[in-house]
CSV table of C-alpha atoms and ligand atoms in Angstrom, one decimal:
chain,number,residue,atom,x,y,z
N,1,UNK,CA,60.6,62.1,98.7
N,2,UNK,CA,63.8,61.6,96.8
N,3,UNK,CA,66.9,60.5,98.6
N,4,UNK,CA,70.4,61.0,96.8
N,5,UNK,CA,73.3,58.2,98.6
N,6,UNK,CA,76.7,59.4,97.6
N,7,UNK,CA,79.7,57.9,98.4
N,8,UNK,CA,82.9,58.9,97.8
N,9,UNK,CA,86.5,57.3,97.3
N,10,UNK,CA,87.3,54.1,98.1
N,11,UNK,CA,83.7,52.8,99.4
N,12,UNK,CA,83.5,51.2,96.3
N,13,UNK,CA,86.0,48.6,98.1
N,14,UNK,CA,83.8,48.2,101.2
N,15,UNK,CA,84.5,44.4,102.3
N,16,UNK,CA,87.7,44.7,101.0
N,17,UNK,CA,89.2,47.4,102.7
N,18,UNK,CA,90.4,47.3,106.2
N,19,UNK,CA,87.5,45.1,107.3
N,20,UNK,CA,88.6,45.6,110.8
N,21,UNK,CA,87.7,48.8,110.4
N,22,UNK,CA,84.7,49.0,107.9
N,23,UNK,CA,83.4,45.3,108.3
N,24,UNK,CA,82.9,42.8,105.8
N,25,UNK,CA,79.6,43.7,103.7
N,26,UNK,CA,80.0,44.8,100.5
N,27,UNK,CA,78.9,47.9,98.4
N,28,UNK,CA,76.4,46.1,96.5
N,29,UNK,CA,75.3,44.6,100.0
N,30,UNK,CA,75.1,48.5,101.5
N,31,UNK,CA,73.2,49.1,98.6
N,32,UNK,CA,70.6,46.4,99.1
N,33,UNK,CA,70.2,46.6,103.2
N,34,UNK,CA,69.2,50.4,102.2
N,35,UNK,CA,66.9,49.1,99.4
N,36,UNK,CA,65.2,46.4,101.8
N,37,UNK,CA,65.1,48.9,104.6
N,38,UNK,CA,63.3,51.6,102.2
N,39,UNK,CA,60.9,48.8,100.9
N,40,UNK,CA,57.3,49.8,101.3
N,41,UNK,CA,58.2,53.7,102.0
N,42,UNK,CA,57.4,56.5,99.9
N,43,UNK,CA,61.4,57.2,99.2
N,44,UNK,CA,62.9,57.4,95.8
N,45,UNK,CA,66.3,56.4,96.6
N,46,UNK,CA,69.2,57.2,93.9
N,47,UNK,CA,72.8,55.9,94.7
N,48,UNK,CA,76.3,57.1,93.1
N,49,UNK,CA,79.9,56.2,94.1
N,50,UNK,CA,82.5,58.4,93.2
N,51,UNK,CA,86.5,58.3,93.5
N,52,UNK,CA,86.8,61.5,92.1
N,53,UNK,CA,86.2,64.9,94.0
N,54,UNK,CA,85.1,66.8,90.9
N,55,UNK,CA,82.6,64.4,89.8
N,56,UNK,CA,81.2,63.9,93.8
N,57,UNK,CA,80.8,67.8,93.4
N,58,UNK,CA,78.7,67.5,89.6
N,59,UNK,CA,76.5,65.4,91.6
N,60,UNK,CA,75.4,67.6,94.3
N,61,UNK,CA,74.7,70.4,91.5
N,62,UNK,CA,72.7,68.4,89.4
N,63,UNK,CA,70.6,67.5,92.7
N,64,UNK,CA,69.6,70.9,92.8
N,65,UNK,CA,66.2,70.9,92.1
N,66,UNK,CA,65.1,67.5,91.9
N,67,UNK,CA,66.3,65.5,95.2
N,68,UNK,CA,65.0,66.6,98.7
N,69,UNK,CA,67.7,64.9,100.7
N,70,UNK,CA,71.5,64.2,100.6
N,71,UNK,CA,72.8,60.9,102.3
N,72,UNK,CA,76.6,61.2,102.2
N,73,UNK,CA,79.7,60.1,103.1
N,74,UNK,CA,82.5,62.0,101.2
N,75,UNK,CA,85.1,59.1,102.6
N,76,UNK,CA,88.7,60.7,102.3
N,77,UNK,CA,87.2,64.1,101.2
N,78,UNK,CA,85.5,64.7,104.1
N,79,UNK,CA,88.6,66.0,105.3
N,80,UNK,CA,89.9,67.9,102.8
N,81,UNK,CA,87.5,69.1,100.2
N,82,UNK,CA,86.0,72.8,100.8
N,83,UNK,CA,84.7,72.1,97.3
N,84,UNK,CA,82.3,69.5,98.4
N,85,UNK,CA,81.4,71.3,101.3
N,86,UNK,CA,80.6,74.5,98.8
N,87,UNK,CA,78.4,72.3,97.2
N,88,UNK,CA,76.3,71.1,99.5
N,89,UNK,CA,76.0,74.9,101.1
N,90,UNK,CA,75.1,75.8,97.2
N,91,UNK,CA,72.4,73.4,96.1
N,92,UNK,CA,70.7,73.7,100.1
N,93,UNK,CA,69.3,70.4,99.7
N,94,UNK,CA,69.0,68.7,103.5
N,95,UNK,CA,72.2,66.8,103.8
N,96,UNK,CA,73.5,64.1,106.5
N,97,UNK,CA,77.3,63.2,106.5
N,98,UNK,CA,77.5,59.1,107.0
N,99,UNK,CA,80.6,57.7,108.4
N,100,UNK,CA,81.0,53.9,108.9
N,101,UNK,CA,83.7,54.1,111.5
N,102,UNK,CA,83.8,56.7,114.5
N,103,UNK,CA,86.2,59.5,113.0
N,104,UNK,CA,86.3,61.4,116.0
N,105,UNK,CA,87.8,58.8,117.5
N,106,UNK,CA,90.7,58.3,115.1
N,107,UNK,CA,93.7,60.1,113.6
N,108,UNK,CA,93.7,63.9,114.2
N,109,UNK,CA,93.1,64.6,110.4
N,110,UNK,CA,89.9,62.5,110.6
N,111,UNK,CA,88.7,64.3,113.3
N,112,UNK,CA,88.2,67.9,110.9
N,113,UNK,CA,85.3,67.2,108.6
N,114,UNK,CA,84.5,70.5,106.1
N,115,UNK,CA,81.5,69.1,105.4
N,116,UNK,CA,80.1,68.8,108.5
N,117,UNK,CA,79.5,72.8,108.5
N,118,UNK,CA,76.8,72.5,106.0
N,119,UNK,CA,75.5,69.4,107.1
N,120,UNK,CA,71.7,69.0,109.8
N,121,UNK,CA,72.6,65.7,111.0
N,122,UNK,CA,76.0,64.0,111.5
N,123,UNK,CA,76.3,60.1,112.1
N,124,UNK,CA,79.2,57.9,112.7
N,125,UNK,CA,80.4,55.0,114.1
N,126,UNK,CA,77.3,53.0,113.2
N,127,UNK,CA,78.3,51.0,110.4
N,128,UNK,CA,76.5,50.7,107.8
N,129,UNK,CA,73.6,51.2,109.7
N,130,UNK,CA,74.3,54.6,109.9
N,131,UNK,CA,73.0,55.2,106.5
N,132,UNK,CA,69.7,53.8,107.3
N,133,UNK,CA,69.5,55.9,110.3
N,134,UNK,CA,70.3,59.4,107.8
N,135,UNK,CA,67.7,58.4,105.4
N,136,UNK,CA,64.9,57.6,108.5
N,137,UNK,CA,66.3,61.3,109.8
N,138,UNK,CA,65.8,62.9,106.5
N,139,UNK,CA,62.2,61.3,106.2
N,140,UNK,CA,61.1,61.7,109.6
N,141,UNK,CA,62.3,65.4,109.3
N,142,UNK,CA,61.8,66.4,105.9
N,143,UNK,CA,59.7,63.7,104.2
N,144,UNK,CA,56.7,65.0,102.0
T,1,LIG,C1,85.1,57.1,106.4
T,1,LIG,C2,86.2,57.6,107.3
T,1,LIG,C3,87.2,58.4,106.4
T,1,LIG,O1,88.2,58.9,107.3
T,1,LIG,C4,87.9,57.5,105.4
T,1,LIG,O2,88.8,58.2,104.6
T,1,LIG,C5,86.9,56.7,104.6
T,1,LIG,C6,85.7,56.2,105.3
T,1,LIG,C7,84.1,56.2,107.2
T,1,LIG,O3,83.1,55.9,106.6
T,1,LIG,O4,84.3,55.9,108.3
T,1,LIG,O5,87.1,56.5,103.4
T,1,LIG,O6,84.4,58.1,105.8
């Protein structure tokens, strides 16, 4: 099974940014626990970061076809972007939106997510763990 990880803007600067809210481990170090955690499964795991909406959405096309799950965490987007959310709903690949912090218990305008629409499993609030818990979803439920 092939697992796509998106992330989008600013996750690049996880440990960096507000660690109060988003903790202290790095990207490379989200990147890793999800390697380690997918060690000895039968997951092809493919990650991209993106900062910019129009390149987050290139990615979900070119998944069409070729991955079998969606990990992702549109970061800022999630909010704002019907584009992303069109994209996902295009390609129909089984997606899971990831957020580290609980959204839906912050600001209002955290608490709309577009994406969510198109999405079969939502997780947040679980740190980074949450991400680990979208791909075990995603295998448990669509895993081939
Ligand atoms: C986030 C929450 C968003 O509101 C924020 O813009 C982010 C990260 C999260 O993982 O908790 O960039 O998606």
């Amino acid at each position: 099974m092939k697992i796509l990880v998106i992330n989008g803007p600013n996750l690049n600067m996880l440990g960096i940014r507000e660690p109060d809210i988003y903790g202290r481990e790095t990207y490379a170090s989200l990147i890793e626990k999800i390697l380690n955690h997918c060690k000895g499964k039968n997951l092809d795991i493919e990650f991209y970061q993106s900062n910019h909406e129009g390149d987050l959405v290139d990615k979900i096309q070119a998944a069409y076809g070729s991955a079998d799950g969606i990990v992702i965490n549109p970061g800022a987007y999630t909010h704002t972007s019907v584009a992303i959310l069109d994209a996902v709903k295009a390609v129909s690949i089984p997606t899971v939106e990831v957020h580290i912090s609980e959204v839906d218990k912050r600001e209002e305008f955290r608490q709309i997510s577009y994406i969510r629409l198109a999405c079969v499993k939502t997780i947040t609030g679980h740190g980074t763990d949450g991400y680990l818990e979208a791909i075990d979803f995603l295998e448990e439920r669509f895993g081939k």
